[in-house]
PDB file of C-alpha atoms in Angstrom:
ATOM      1  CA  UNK N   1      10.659  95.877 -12.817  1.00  0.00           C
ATOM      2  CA  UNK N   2      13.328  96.700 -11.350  1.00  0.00           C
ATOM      3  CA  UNK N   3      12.516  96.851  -7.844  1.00  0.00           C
ATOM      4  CA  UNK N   4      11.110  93.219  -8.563  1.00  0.00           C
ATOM      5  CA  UNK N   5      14.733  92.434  -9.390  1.00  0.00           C
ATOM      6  CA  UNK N   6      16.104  94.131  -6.089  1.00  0.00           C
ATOM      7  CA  UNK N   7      13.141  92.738  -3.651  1.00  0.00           C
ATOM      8  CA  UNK N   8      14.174  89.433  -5.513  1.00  0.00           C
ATOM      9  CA  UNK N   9      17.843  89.372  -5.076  1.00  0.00           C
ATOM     10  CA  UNK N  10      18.427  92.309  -2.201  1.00  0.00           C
ATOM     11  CA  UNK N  11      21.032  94.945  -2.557  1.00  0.00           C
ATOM     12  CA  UNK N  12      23.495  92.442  -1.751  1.00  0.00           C
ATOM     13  CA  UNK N  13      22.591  89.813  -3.925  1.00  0.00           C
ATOM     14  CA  UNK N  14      22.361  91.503  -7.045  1.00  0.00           C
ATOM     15  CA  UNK N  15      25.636  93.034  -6.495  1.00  0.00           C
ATOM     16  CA  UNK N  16      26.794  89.565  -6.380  1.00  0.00           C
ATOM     17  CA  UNK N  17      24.750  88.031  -8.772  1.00  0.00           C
ATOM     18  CA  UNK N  18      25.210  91.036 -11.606  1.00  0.00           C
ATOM     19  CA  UNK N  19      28.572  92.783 -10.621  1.00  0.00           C
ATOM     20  CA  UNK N  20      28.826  96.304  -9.215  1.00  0.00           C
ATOM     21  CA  UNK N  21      25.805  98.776 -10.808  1.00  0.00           C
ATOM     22  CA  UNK N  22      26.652 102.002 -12.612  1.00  0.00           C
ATOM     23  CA  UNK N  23      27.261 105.251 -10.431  1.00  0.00           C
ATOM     24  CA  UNK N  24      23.337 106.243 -11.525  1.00  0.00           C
ATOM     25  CA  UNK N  25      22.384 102.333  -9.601  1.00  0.00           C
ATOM     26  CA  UNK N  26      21.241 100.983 -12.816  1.00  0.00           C
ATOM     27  CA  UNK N  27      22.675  97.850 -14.205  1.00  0.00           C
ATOM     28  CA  UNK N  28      23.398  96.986 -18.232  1.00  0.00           C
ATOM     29  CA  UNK N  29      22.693  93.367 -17.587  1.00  0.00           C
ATOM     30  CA  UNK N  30      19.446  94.120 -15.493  1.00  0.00           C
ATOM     31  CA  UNK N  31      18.595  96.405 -17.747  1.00  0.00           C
ATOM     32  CA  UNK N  32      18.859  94.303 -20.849  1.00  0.00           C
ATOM     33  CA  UNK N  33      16.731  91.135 -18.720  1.00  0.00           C
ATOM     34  CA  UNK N  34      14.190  93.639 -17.845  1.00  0.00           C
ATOM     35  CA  UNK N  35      13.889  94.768 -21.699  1.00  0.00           C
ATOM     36  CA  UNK N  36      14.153  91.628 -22.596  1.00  0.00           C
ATOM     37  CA  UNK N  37      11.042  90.620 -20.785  1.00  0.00           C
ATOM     38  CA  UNK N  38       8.692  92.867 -22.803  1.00  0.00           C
ATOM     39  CA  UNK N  39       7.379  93.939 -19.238  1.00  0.00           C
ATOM     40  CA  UNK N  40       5.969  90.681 -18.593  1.00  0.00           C
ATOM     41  CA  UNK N  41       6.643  89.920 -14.585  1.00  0.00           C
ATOM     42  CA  UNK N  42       7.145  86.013 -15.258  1.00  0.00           C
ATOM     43  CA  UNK N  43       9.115  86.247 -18.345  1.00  0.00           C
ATOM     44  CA  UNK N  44      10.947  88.270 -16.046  1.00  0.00           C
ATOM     45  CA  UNK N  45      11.010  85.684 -13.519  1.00  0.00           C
ATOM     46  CA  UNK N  46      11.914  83.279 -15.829  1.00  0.00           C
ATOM     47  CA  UNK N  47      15.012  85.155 -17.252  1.00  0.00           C
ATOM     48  CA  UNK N  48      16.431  85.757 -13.713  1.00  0.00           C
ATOM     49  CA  UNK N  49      15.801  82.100 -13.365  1.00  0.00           C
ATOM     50  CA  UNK N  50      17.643  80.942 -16.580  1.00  0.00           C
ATOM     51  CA  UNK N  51      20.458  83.210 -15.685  1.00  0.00           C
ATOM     52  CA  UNK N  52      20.636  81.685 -13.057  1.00  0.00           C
ATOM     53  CA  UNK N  53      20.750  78.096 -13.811  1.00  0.00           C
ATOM     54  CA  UNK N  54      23.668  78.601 -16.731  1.00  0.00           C
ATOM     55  CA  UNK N  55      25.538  80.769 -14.594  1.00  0.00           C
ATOM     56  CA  UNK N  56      29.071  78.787 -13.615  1.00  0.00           C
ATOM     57  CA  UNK N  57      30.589  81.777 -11.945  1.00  0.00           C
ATOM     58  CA  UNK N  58      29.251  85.289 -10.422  1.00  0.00           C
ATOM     59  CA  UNK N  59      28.934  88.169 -10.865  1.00  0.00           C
ATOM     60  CA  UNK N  60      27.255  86.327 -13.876  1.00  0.00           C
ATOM     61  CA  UNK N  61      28.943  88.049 -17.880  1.00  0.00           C
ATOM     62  CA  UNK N  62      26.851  89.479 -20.367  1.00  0.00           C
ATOM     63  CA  UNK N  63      27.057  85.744 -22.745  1.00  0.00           C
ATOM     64  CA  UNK N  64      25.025  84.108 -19.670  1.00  0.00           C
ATOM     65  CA  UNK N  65      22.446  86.849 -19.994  1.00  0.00           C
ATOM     66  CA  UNK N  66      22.127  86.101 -23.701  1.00  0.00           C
ATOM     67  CA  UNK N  67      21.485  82.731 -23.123  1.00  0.00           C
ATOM     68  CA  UNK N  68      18.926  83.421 -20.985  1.00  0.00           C
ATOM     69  CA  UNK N  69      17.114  85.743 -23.375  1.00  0.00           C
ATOM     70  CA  UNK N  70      17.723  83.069 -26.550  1.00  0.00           C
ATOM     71  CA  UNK N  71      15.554  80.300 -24.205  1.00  0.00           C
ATOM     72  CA  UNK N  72      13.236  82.727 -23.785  1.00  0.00           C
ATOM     73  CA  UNK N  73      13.223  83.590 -27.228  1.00  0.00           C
ATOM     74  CA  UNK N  74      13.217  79.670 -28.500  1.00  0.00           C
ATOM     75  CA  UNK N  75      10.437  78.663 -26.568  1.00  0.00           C
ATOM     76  CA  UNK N  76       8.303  81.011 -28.468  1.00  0.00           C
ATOM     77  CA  UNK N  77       9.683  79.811 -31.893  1.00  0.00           C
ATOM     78  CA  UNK N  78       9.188  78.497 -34.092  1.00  0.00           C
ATOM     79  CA  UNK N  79       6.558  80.810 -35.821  1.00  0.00           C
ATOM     80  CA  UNK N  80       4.056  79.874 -38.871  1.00  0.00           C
ATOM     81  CA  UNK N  81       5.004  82.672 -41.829  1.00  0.00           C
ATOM     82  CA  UNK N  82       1.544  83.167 -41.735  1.00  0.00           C
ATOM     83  CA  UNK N  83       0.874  84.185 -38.006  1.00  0.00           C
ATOM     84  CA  UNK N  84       4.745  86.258 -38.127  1.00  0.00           C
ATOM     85  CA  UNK N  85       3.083  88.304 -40.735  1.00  0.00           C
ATOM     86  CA  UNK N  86      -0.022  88.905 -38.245  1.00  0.00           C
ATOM     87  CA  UNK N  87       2.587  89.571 -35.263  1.00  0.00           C
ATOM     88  CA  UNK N  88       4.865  92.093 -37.528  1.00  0.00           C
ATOM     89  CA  UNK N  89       1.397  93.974 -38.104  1.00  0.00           C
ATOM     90  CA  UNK N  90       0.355  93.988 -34.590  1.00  0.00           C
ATOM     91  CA  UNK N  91       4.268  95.377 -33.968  1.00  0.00           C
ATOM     92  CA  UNK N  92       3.942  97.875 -36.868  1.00  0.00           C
ATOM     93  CA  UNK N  93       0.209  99.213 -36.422  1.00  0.00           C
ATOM     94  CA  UNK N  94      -0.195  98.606 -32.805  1.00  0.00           C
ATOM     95  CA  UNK N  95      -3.280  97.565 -32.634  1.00  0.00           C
ATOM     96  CA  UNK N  96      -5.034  93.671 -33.394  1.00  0.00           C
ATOM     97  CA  UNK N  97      -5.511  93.122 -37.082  1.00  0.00           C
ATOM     98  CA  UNK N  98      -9.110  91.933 -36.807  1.00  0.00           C
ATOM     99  CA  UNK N  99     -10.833  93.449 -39.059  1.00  0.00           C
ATOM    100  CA  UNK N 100     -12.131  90.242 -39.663  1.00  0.00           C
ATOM    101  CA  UNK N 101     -13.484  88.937 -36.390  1.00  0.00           C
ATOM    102  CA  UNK N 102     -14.323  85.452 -37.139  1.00  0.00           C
ATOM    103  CA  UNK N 103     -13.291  82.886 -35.165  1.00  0.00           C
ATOM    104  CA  UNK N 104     -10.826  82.162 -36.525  1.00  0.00           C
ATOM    105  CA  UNK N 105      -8.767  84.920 -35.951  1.00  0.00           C
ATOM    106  CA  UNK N 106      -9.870  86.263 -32.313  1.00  0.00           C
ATOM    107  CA  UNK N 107      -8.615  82.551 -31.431  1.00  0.00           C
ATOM    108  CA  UNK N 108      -5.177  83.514 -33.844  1.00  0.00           C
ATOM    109  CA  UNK N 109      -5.450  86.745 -31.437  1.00  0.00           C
ATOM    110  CA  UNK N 110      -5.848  84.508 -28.438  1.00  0.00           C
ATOM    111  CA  UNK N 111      -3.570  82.685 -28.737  1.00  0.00           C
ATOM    112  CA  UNK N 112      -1.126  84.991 -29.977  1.00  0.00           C
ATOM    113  CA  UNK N 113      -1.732  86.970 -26.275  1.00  0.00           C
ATOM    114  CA  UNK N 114      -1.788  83.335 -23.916  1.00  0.00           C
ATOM    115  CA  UNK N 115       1.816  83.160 -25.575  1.00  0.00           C
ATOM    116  CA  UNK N 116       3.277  86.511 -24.920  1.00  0.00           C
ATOM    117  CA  UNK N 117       4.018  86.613 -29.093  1.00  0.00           C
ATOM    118  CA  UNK N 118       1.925  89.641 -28.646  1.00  0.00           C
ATOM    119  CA  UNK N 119       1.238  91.961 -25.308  1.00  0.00           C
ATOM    120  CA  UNK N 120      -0.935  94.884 -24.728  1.00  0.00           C
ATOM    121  CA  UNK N 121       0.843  96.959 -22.610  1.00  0.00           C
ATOM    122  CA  UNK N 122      -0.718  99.139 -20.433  1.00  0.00           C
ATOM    123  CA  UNK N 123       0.972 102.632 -19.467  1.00  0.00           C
ATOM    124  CA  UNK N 124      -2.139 105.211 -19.437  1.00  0.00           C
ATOM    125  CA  UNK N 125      -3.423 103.758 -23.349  1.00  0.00           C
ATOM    126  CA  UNK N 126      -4.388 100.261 -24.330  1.00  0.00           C
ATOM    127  CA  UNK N 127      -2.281  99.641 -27.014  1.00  0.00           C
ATOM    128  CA  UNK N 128      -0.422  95.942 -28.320  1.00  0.00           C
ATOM    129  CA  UNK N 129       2.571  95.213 -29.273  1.00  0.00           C
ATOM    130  CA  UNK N 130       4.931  92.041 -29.956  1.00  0.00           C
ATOM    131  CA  UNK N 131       7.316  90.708 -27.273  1.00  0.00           C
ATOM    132  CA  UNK N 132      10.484  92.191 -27.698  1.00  0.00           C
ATOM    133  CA  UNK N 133      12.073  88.585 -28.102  1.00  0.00           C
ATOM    134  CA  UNK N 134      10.995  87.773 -31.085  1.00  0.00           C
ATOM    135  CA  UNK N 135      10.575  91.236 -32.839  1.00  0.00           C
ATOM    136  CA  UNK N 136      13.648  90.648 -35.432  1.00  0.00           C
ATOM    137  CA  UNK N 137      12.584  86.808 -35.594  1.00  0.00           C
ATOM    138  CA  UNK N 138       9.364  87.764 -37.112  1.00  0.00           C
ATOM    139  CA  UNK N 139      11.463  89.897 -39.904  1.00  0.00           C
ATOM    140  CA  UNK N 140      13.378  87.254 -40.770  1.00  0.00           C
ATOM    141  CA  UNK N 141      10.489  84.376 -41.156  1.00  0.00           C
ATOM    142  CA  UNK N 142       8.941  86.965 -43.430  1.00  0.00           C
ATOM    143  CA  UNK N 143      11.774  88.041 -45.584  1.00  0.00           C
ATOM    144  CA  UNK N 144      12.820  84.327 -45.872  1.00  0.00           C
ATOM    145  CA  UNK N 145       9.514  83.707 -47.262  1.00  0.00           C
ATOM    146  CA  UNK N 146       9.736  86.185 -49.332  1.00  0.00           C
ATOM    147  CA  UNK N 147      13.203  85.392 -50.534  1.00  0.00           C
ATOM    148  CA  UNK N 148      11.373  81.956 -51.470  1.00  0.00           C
ATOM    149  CA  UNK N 149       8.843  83.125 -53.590  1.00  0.00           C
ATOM    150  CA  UNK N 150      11.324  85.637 -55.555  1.00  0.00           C
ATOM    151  CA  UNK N 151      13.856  82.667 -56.044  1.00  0.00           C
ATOM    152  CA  UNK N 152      10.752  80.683 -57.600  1.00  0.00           C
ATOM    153  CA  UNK N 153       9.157  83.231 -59.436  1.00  0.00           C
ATOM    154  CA  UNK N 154      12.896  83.406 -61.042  1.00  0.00           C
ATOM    155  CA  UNK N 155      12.935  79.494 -61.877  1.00  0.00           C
TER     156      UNK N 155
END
């Protein structure tokens, strides 16, 4: 990823774009885009992009590269409670939930991929996961729920 970055920008550009990299040639910003994309080349392409587009001065600051990641991040929200709790299990278990294979829920599971709310990232294993955007989104829609219920059963 992140010699999709440097073919992308050249040597020169980054510099300019991002600042001066760390003595090791790594970059924190780059770094946090590229982590930020789960691994997925277009969400990749489509942070540089952002960063791009909100930056009003370069080398661009790390509050430009949060924006970036938050319209990432909102364009996948917002998320049913019911299909969060799916996505925390696929995050926690790392594998589908479908034990179940209606339907019903390979289209959930479908869907779920065609969105990049859950990946399968391959490194040797198949294994899935849940993009890295909306990881601590999914916590909160659940414990909010949650909260809810508590707060009624109390009433």
């Amino acid at each position: 990823m992140r010699q999709l970055v440097l073919r992308r920008l050249t040597p020169e550009g980054q510099e300019r774009f991002f600042g001066k990299s760390r003595k090791n040639g790594l970059h924190t910003l780059i770094d946090k885009l590229i982590g930020a994309s789960g691994g997925q080349f277009w969400d990749l392409i489509r942070l540089l992009r952002e960063t791009l587009l909100l930056a009003r001065s370069f080398p661009v600051d790390g509050r430009v590269v949060e924006l970036a990641i938050a319209d990432l991040r909102d364009s996948m929200l917002p998320i049913p409670v019911e299909d969060a709790r799916w996505l925390k299990k696929i995050g926690e278990k790392r594998t589908p939930p479908l034990e179940d294979r209606s339907a019903k829920n390979v289209q959930t599971m479908t869907l779920f991929l065609d969105t990049h709310c859950a990946m399968i990232p391959r490194n040797g294993e198949i294994w899935y996961d849940v993009h890295p955007v909306i990881r601590g989104e999914l916590d909160e829609i659940v414990k909010r729920n949650e909260d809810k219920k508590s707060r009624k059963k109390k009433s």
